[in-house]
Short mmCIF file of C-alpha atoms in Angstrom, two decimals:
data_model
loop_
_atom_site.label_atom_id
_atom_site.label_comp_id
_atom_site.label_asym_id
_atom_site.label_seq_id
_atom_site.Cartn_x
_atom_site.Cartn_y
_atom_site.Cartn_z
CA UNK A 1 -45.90 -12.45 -48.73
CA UNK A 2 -45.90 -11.91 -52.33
CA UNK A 3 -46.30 -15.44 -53.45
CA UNK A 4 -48.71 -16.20 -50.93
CA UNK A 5 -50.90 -13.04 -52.88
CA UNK A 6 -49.79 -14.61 -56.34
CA UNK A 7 -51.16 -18.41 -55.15
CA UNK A 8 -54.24 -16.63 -53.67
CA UNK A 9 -55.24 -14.67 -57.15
CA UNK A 10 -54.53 -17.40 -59.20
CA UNK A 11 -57.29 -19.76 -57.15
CA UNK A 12 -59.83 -16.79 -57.65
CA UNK A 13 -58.97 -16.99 -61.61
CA UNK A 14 -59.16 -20.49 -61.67
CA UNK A 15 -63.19 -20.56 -59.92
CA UNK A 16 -63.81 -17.89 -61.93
CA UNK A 17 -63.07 -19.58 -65.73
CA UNK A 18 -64.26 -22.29 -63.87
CA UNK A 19 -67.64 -20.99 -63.19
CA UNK A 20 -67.64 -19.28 -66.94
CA UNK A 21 -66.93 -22.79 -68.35
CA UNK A 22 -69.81 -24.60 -67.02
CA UNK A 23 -73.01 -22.11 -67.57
CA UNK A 24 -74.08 -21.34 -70.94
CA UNK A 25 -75.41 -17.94 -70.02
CA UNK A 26 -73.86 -16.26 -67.44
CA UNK A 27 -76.69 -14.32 -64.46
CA UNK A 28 -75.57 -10.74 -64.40
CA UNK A 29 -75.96 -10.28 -61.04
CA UNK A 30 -73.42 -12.90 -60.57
CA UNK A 31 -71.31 -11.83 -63.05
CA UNK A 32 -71.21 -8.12 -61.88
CA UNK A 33 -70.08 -9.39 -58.75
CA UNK A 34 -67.30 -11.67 -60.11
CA UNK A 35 -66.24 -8.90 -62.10
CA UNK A 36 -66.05 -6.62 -59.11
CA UNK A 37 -63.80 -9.21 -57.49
CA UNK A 38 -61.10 -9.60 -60.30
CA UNK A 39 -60.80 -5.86 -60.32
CA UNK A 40 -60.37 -5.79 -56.95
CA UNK A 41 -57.78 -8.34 -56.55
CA UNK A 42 -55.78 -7.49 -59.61
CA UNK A 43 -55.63 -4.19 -58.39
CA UNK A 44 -54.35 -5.14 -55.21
CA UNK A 45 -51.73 -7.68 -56.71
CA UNK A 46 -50.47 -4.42 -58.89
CA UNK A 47 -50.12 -2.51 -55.43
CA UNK A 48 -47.92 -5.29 -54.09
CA UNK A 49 -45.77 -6.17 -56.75
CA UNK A 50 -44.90 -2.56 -57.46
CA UNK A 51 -44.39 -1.90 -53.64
CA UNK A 52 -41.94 -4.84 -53.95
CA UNK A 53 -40.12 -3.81 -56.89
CA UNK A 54 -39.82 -0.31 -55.22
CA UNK A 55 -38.22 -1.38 -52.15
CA UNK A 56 -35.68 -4.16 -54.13
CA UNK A 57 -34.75 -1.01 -56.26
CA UNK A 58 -34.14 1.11 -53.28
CA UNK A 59 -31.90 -1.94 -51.82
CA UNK A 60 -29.73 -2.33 -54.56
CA UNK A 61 -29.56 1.39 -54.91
CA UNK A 62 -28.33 1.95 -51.88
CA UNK A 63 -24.59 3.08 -51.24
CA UNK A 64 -22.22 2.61 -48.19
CA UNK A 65 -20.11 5.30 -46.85
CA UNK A 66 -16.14 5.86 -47.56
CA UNK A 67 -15.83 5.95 -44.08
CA UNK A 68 -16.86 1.98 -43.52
CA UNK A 69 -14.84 1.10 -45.72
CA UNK A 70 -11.81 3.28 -43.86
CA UNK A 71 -12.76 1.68 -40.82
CA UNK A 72 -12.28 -2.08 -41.89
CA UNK A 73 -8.91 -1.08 -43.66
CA UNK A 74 -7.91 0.35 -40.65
CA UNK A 75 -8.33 -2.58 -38.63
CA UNK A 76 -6.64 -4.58 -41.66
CA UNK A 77 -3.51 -2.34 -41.14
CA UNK A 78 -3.86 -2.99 -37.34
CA UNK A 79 -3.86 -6.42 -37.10
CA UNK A 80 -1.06 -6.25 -39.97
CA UNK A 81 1.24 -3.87 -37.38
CA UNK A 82 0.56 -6.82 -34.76
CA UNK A 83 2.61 -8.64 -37.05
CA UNK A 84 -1.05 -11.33 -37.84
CA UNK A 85 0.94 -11.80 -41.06
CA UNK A 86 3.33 -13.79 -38.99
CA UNK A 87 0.86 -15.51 -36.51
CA UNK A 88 -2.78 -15.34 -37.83
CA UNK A 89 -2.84 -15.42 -41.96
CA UNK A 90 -5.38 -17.25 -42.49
CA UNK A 91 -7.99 -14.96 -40.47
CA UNK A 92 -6.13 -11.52 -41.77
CA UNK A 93 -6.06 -13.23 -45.05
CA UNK A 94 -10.33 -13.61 -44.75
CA UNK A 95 -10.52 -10.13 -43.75
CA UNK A 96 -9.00 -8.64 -46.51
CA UNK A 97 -11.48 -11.17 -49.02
CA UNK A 98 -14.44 -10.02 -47.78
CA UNK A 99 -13.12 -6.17 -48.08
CA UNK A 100 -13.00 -6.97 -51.85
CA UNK A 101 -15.81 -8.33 -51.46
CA UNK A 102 -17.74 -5.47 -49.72
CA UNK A 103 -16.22 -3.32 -52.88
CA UNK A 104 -17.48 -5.26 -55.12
CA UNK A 105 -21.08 -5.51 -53.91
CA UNK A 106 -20.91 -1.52 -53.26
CA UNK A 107 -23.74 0.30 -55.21
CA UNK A 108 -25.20 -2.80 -56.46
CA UNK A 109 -26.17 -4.80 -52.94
CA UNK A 110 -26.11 -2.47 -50.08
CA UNK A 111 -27.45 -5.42 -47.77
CA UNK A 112 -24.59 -7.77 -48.73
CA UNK A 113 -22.02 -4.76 -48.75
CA UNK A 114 -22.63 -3.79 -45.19
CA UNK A 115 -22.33 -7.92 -44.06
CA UNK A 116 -19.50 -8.35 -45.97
CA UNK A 117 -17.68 -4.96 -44.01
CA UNK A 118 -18.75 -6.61 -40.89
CA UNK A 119 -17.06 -10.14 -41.40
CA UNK A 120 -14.12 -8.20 -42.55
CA UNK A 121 -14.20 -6.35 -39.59
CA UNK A 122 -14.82 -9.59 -37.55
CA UNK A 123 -11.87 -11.13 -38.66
CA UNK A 124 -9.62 -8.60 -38.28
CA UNK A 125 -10.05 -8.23 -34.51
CA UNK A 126 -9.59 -11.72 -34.43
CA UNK A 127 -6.33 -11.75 -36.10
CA UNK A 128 -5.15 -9.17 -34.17
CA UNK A 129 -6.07 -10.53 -31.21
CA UNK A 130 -4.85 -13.94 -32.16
CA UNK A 131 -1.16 -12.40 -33.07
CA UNK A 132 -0.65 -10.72 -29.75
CA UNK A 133 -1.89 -14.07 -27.92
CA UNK A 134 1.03 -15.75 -29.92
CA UNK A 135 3.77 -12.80 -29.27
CA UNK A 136 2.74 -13.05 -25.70
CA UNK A 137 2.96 -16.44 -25.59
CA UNK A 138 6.50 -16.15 -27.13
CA UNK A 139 7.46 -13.29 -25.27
CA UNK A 140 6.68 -15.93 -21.96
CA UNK A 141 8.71 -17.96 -23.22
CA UNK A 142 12.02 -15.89 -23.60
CA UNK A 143 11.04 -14.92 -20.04
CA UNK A 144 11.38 -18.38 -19.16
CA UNK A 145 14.54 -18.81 -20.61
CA UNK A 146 15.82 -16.06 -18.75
CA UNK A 147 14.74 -17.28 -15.23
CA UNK A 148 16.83 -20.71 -15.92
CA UNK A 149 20.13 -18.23 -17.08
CA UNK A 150 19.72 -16.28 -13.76
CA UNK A 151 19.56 -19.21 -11.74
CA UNK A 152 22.27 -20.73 -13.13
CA UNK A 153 24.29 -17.91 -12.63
CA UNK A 154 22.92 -18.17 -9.19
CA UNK A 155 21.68 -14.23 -9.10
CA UNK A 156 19.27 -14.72 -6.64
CA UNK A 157 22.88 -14.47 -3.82
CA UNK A 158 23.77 -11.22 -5.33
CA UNK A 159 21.11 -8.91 -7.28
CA UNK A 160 18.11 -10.73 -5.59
CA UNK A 161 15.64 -7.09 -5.92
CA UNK A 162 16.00 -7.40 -9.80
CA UNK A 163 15.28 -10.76 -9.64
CA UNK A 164 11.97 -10.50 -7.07
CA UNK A 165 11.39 -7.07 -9.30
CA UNK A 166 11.39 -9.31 -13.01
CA UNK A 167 8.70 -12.02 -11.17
CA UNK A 168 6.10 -9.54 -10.17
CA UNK A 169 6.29 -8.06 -13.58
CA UNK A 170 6.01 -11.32 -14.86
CA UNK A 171 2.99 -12.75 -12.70
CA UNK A 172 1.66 -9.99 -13.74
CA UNK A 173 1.43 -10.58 -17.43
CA UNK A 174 0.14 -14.21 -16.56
CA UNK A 175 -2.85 -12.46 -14.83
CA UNK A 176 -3.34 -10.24 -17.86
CA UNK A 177 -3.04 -13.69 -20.49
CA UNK A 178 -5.69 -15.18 -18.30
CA UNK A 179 -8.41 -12.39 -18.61
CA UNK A 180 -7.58 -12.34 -22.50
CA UNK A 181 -6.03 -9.13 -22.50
CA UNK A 182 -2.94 -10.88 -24.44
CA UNK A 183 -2.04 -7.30 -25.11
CA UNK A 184 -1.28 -6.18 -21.62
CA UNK A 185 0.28 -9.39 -21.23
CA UNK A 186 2.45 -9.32 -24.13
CA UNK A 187 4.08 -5.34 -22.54
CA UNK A 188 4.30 -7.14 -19.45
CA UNK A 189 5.99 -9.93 -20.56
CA UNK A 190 7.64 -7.60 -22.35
CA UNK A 191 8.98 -5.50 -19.79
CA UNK A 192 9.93 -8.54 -17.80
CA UNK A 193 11.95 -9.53 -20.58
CA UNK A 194 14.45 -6.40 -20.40
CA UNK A 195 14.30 -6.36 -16.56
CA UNK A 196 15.65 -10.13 -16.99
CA UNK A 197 18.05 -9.14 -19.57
CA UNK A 198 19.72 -6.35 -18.11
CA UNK A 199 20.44 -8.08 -15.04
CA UNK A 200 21.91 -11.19 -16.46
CA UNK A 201 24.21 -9.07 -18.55
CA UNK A 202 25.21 -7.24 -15.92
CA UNK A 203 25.43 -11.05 -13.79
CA UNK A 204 27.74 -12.31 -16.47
CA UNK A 205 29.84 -9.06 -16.39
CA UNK A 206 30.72 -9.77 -12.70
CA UNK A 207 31.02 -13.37 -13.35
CA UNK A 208 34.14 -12.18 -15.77
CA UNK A 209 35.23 -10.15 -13.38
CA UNK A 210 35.64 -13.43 -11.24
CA UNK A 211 36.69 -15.47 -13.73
CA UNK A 212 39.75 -13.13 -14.85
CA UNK A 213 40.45 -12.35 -11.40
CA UNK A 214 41.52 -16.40 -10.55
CA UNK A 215 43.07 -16.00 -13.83
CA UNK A 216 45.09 -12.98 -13.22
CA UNK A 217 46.04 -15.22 -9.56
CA UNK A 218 47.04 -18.44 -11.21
CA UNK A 219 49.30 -16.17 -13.53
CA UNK A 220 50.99 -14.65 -10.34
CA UNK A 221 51.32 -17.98 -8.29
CA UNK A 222 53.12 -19.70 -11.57
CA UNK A 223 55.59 -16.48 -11.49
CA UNK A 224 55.91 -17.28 -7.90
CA UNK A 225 56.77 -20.75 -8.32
CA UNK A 226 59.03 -20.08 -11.18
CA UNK A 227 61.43 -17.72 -9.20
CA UNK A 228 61.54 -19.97 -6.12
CA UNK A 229 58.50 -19.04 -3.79
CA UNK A 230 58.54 -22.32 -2.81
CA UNK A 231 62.26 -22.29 -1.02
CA UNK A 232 62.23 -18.60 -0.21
CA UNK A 233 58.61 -17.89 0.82
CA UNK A 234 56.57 -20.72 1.13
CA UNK A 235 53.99 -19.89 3.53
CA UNK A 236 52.77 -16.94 1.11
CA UNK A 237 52.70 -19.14 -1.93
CA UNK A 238 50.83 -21.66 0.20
CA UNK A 239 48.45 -19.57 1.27
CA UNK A 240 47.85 -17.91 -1.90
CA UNK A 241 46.91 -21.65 -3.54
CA UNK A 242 44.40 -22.21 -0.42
CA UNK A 243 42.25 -18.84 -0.80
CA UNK A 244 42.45 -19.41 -4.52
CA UNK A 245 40.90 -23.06 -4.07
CA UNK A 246 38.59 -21.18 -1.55
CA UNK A 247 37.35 -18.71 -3.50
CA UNK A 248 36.64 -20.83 -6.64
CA UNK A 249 34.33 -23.05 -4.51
CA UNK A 250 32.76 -20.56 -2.99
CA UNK A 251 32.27 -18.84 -6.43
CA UNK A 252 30.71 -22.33 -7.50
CA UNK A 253 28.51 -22.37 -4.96
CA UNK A 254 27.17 -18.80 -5.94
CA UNK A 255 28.71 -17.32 -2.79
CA UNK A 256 29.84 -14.35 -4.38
CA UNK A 257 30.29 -11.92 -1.07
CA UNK A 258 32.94 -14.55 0.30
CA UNK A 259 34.59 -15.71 -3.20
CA UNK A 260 35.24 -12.05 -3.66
CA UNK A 261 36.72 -11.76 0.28
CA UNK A 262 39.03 -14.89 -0.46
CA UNK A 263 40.44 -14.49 -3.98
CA UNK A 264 41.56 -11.14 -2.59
CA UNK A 265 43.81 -12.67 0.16
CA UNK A 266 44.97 -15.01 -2.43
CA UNK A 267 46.03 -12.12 -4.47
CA UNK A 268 47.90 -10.13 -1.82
CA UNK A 269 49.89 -13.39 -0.87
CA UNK A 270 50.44 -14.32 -4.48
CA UNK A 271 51.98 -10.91 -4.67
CA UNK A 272 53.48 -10.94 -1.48
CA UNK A 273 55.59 -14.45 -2.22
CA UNK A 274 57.27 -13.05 -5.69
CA UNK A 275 57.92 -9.92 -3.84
CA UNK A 276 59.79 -11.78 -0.79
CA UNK A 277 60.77 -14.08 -3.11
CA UNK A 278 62.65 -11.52 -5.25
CA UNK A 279 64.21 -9.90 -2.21
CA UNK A 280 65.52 -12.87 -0.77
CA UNK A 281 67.46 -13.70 -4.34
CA UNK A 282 68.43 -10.41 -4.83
CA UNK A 283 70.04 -10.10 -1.13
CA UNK A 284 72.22 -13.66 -2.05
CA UNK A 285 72.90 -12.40 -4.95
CA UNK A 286 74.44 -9.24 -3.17
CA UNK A 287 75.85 -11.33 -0.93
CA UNK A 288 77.82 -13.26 -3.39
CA UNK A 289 78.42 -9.92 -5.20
CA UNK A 290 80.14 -8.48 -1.96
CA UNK A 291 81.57 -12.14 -1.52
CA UNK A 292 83.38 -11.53 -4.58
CA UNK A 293 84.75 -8.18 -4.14
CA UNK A 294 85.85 -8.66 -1.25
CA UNK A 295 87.78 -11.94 -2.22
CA UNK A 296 89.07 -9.86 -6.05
CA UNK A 297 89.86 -6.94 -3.44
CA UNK A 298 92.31 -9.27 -1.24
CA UNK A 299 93.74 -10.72 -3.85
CA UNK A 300 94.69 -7.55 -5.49
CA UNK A 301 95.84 -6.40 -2.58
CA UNK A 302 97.89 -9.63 -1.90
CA UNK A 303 99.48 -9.37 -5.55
CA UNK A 304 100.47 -5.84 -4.74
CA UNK A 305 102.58 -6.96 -2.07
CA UNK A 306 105.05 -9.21 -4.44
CA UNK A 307 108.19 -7.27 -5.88
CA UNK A 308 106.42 -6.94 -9.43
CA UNK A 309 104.87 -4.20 -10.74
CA UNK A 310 104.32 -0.77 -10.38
CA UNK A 311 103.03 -1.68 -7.01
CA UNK A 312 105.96 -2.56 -4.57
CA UNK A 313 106.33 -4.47 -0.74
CA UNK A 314 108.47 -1.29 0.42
CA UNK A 315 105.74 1.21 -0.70
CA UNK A 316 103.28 -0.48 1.71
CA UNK A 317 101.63 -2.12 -1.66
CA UNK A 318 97.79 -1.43 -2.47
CA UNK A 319 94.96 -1.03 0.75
CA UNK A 320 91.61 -2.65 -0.49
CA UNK A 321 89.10 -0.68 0.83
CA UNK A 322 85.07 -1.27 -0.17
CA UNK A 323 83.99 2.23 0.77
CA UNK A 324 85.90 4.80 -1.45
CA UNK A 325 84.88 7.30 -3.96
CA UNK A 326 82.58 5.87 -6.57
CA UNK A 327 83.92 6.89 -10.26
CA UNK A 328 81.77 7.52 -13.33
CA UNK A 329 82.78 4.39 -15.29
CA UNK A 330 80.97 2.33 -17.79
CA UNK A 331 78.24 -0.43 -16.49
CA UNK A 332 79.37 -3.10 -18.35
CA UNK A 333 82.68 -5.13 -18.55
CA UNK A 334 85.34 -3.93 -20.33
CA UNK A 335 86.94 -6.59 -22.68
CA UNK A 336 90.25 -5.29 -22.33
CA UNK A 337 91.38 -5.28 -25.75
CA UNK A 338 93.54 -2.74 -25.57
CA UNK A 339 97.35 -3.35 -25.35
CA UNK A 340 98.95 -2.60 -22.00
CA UNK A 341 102.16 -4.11 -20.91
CA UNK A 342 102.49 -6.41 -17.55
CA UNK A 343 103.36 -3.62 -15.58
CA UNK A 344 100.05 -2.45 -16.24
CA UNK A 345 98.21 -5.66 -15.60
CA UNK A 346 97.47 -4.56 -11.61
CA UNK A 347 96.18 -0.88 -12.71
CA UNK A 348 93.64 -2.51 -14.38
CA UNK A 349 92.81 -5.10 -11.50
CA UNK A 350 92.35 -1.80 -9.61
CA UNK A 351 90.06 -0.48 -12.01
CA UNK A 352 87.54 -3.45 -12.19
CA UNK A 353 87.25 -3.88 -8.59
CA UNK A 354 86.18 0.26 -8.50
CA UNK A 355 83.79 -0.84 -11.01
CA UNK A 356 82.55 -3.83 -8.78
CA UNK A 357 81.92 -1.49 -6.24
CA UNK A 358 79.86 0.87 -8.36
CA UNK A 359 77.92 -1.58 -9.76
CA UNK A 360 77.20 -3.06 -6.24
CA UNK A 361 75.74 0.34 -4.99
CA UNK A 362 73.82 0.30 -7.82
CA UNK A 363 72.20 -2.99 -6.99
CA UNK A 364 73.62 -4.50 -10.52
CA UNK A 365 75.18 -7.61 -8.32
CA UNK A 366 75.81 -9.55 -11.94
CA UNK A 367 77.55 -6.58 -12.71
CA UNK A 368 79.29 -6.39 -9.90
CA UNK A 369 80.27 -9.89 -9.69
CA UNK A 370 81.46 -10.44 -12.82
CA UNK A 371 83.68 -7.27 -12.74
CA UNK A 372 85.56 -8.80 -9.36
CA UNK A 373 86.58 -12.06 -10.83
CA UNK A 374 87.60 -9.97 -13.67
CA UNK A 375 89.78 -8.21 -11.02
CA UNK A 376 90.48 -11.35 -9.41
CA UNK A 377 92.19 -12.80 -12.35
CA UNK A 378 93.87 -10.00 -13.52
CA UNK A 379 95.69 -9.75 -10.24
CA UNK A 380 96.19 -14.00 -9.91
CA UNK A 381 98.07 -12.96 -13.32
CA UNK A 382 100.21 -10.40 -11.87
CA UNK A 383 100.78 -12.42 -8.94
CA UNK A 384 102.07 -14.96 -10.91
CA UNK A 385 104.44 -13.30 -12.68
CA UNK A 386 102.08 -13.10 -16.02
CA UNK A 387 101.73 -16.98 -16.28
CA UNK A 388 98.77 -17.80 -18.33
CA UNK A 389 96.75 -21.11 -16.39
CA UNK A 390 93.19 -20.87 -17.27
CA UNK A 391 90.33 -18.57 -18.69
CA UNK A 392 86.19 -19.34 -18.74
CA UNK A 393 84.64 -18.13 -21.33
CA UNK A 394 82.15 -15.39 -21.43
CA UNK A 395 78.90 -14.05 -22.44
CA UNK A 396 79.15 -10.58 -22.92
CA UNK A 397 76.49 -7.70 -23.83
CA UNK A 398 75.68 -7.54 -28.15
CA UNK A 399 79.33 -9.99 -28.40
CA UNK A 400 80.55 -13.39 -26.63
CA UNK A 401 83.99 -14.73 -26.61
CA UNK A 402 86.06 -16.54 -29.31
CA UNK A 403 89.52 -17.60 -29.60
CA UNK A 404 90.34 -14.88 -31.95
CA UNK A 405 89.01 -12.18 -28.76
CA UNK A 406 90.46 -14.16 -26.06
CA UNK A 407 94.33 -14.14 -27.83
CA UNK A 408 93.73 -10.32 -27.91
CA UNK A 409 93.31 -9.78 -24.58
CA UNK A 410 96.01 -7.94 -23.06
CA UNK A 411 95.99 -10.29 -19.63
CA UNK A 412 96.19 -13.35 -22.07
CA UNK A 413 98.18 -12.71 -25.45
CA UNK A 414 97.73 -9.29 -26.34
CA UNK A 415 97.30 -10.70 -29.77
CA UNK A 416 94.63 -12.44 -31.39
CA UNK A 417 97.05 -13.81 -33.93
CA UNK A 418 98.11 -15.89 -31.17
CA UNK A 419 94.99 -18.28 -31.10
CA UNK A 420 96.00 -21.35 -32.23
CA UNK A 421 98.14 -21.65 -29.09
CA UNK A 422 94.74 -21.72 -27.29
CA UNK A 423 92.58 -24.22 -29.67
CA UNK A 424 96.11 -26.90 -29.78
CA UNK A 425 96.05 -26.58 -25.56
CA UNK A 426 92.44 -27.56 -25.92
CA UNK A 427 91.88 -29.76 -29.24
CA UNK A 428 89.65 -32.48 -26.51
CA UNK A 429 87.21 -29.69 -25.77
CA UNK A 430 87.02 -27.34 -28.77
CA UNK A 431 86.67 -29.89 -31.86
CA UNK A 432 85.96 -26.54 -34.05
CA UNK A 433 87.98 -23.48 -33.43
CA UNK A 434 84.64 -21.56 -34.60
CA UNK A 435 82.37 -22.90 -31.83
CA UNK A 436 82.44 -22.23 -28.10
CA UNK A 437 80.74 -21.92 -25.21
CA UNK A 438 80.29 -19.43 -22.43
CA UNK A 439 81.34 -21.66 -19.26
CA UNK A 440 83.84 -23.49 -20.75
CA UNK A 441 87.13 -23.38 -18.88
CA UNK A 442 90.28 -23.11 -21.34
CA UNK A 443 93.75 -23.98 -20.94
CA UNK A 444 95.80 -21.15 -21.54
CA UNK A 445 99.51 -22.16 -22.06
CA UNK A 446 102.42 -19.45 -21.93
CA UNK A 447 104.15 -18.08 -24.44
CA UNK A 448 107.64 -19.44 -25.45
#
């Protein structure tokens, strides 16, 4: 509008030093008029060049409120919480130059202040927005992941609500990402997420239970087999490896309810094999323990019925009997180092068959056994008049046998200086004096 005044005042100028230029003497009537003109114009042209200057003045005067200025920080800090730092810089970093910008223009160019607030303002919501759209997008994702790990632990068969309970959730976030409300749908996703968590954790904590349950069975099956389930209780150990093969198949197939039914049977008959299994050797071993008391009792007996010895034929010799008085005596063999003379010898066959019996009522059968064939040869001994035939050696509790020990036995030499007698009867079998063996069977030759 201004120029337009401008181009129109400068034509009037023009016709009017025109006009001047070509008459040599000007009519006043025409020049009055002319005169009145210019006035007029010019005046108006001041009018309109100081209204403009007025109103620029006022522009550039004019100032924006603190509060604006809060207001596109705030969404700065916003979008900056919604983490756009991370998934929108270059639209958060736009918003924060055209904050500077609005600063800048402040108090100088109110116009360009106020559009440069906006834009900041603009692309603030826009990085905000676009962050959440990402972190939903992300969040989907996990979700996603989540779904595949349930399925593969096949949780649909045994927490199937949390499952159904994590898809609405989810669905529901989808419905939220496609209306653009990506921050609904990022809280959805969101709570989908720890719905889906929790009940995987808690899907792998019963899958270990599983896992160290056919663990714990395999342990208790190889025990079984080790101690002779397979001879003494072989339909429990075979039924135990069924269930367990059951079980694991089922648990493959996600069929927790009946994996669970049959690893439990496989435990109980597991269990049930080494128990029956234990029984049946520790009734042979009683067996053999009674076997050999009562064969160390008959022999004693039998010995006590020769004419040597404290025991004689006309004093009706000694009665074996299995059910007398048990005696406090020591658990454990006694290695009879102590000297006693021959007439002695069946006293102390005596004494280890009472032992015998008491470790046989305790249920120590090794005990028990290995105190009647001491018994047993002590009275083959006295039976034979003292001659020395053979002795196997031992393996005793915290000591084991050597030449040295066996010589100083008082049913062999009663000495232990006596060994050599012993290692020259045996030179084939003991090729150094030092070195034995519990098992081996030793010559033991009288003494001249």
């Amino acid at each position: 509008m201004r120029k337009e005044k401008i181009y129109g005042l400068t034509i009037i100028l023009f016709i009017i030093l025109t006009a001047f230029s070509c008459k040599t003497k000007p009519e006043v009537p025409e020049a009055t008029t002319t005169t009145s003109t210019v006035a007029t114009t010019t005046t108006t042209t001041t009018t309109v060049l100081a209204t403009t200057t007025t109103t620029t003045i006022d522009r550039m005067a004019e100032t924006i409120s603190d509060k604006e200025f809060a207001d596109a920080q705030s969404l700065i800090d916003k979008a900056r919480m919604a983490e756009a730092d991370r998934y929108d810089r270059e639209n958060l970093i736009k918003a924060e130059e055209f904050l500077r910008t609005a600063y800048q223009k402040n108090g100088t160019d109110g116009k360009a202040t106020k559009e440069a607030l906006e834009q900041s303002k603009k692309y603030s919501d826009l990085a905000y927005k676009n962050a959440f759209k990402k972190r939903a997008e992300l969040k989907r994702a996990e979700c996603d992941k989540l779904f595949s790990e349930a399925d593969a632990l096949g949780i649909k068969n045994l927490m199937k609500d949390n499952i159904d309970q994590s898809r609405a959730i989810y669905n529901e976030g989808n419905q939220k990402y496609s209306s653009e409300d990506y921050v609904a749908a990022y809280s959805k996703y969101s709570d989908c997420e720890s719905s889906l968590k929790s009940a995987v954790n808690k899907m792998k904590a019963t899958r270990s239970e599983y896992d160290n349950k056919i663990g714990y069975i395999n342990k208790l099956i190889d025990e079984a087999k080790k101690i002779g389930a397979e001879t003494y209780a072989p339909a429990d150990l075979e039924s135990a490896i069924e269930n367990l093969n059951k079980g694991k198949a089922e648990l493959s197939n996600f069929d927790y309810t009946n994996s669970q039914t049959s690893l439990e049977v496989a435990e109980k008959s597991a269990i049930s094999a080494i128990d029956k299994t234990k029984f049946a050797i520790k009734e042979k071993k009683r067996k053999e323990a009674l076997r050999a008391i009562m064969e160390a009792g008959a022999t004693v007996e039998e010995a006590s019925q020769t004419n040597i010895g404290e025991y004689e034929k006309s004093d009706g010799g000694y009665n074996f009997e299995f059910d007398g008085e048990i005696k406090d005596m020591n658990n454990s063999p006694d290695d009879m180092s102590s000297s006693i003379s021959y007439r002695d010898l069946l006293n102390k066959a005596i004494e280890y068959i009472d032992k015998a019996k008491q470790a046989y009522r305790a249920e120590d059968y090794d005990m028990a056994i290995q105190y009647a064939n001491i018994a047993k040869r002590i009275a083959l001994s006295y039976k034979e008049g003292g001659n020395k035939t053979k002795y196997t050696v031992r393996l005793l509790p915290d000591k084991r046998d050597c030449l040295w020990r066996i010589s100083e036995y008082s049913f062999i030499y009663g000495s232990p200086f006596l060994w050599p007698r012993i290692w020259k009867a045996n030179k084939e079998q003991i090729l150094n004096p030092d070195l034995i063996y519990p098992g081996q069977v030793l010559l033991i030759p009288n003494v001249d």
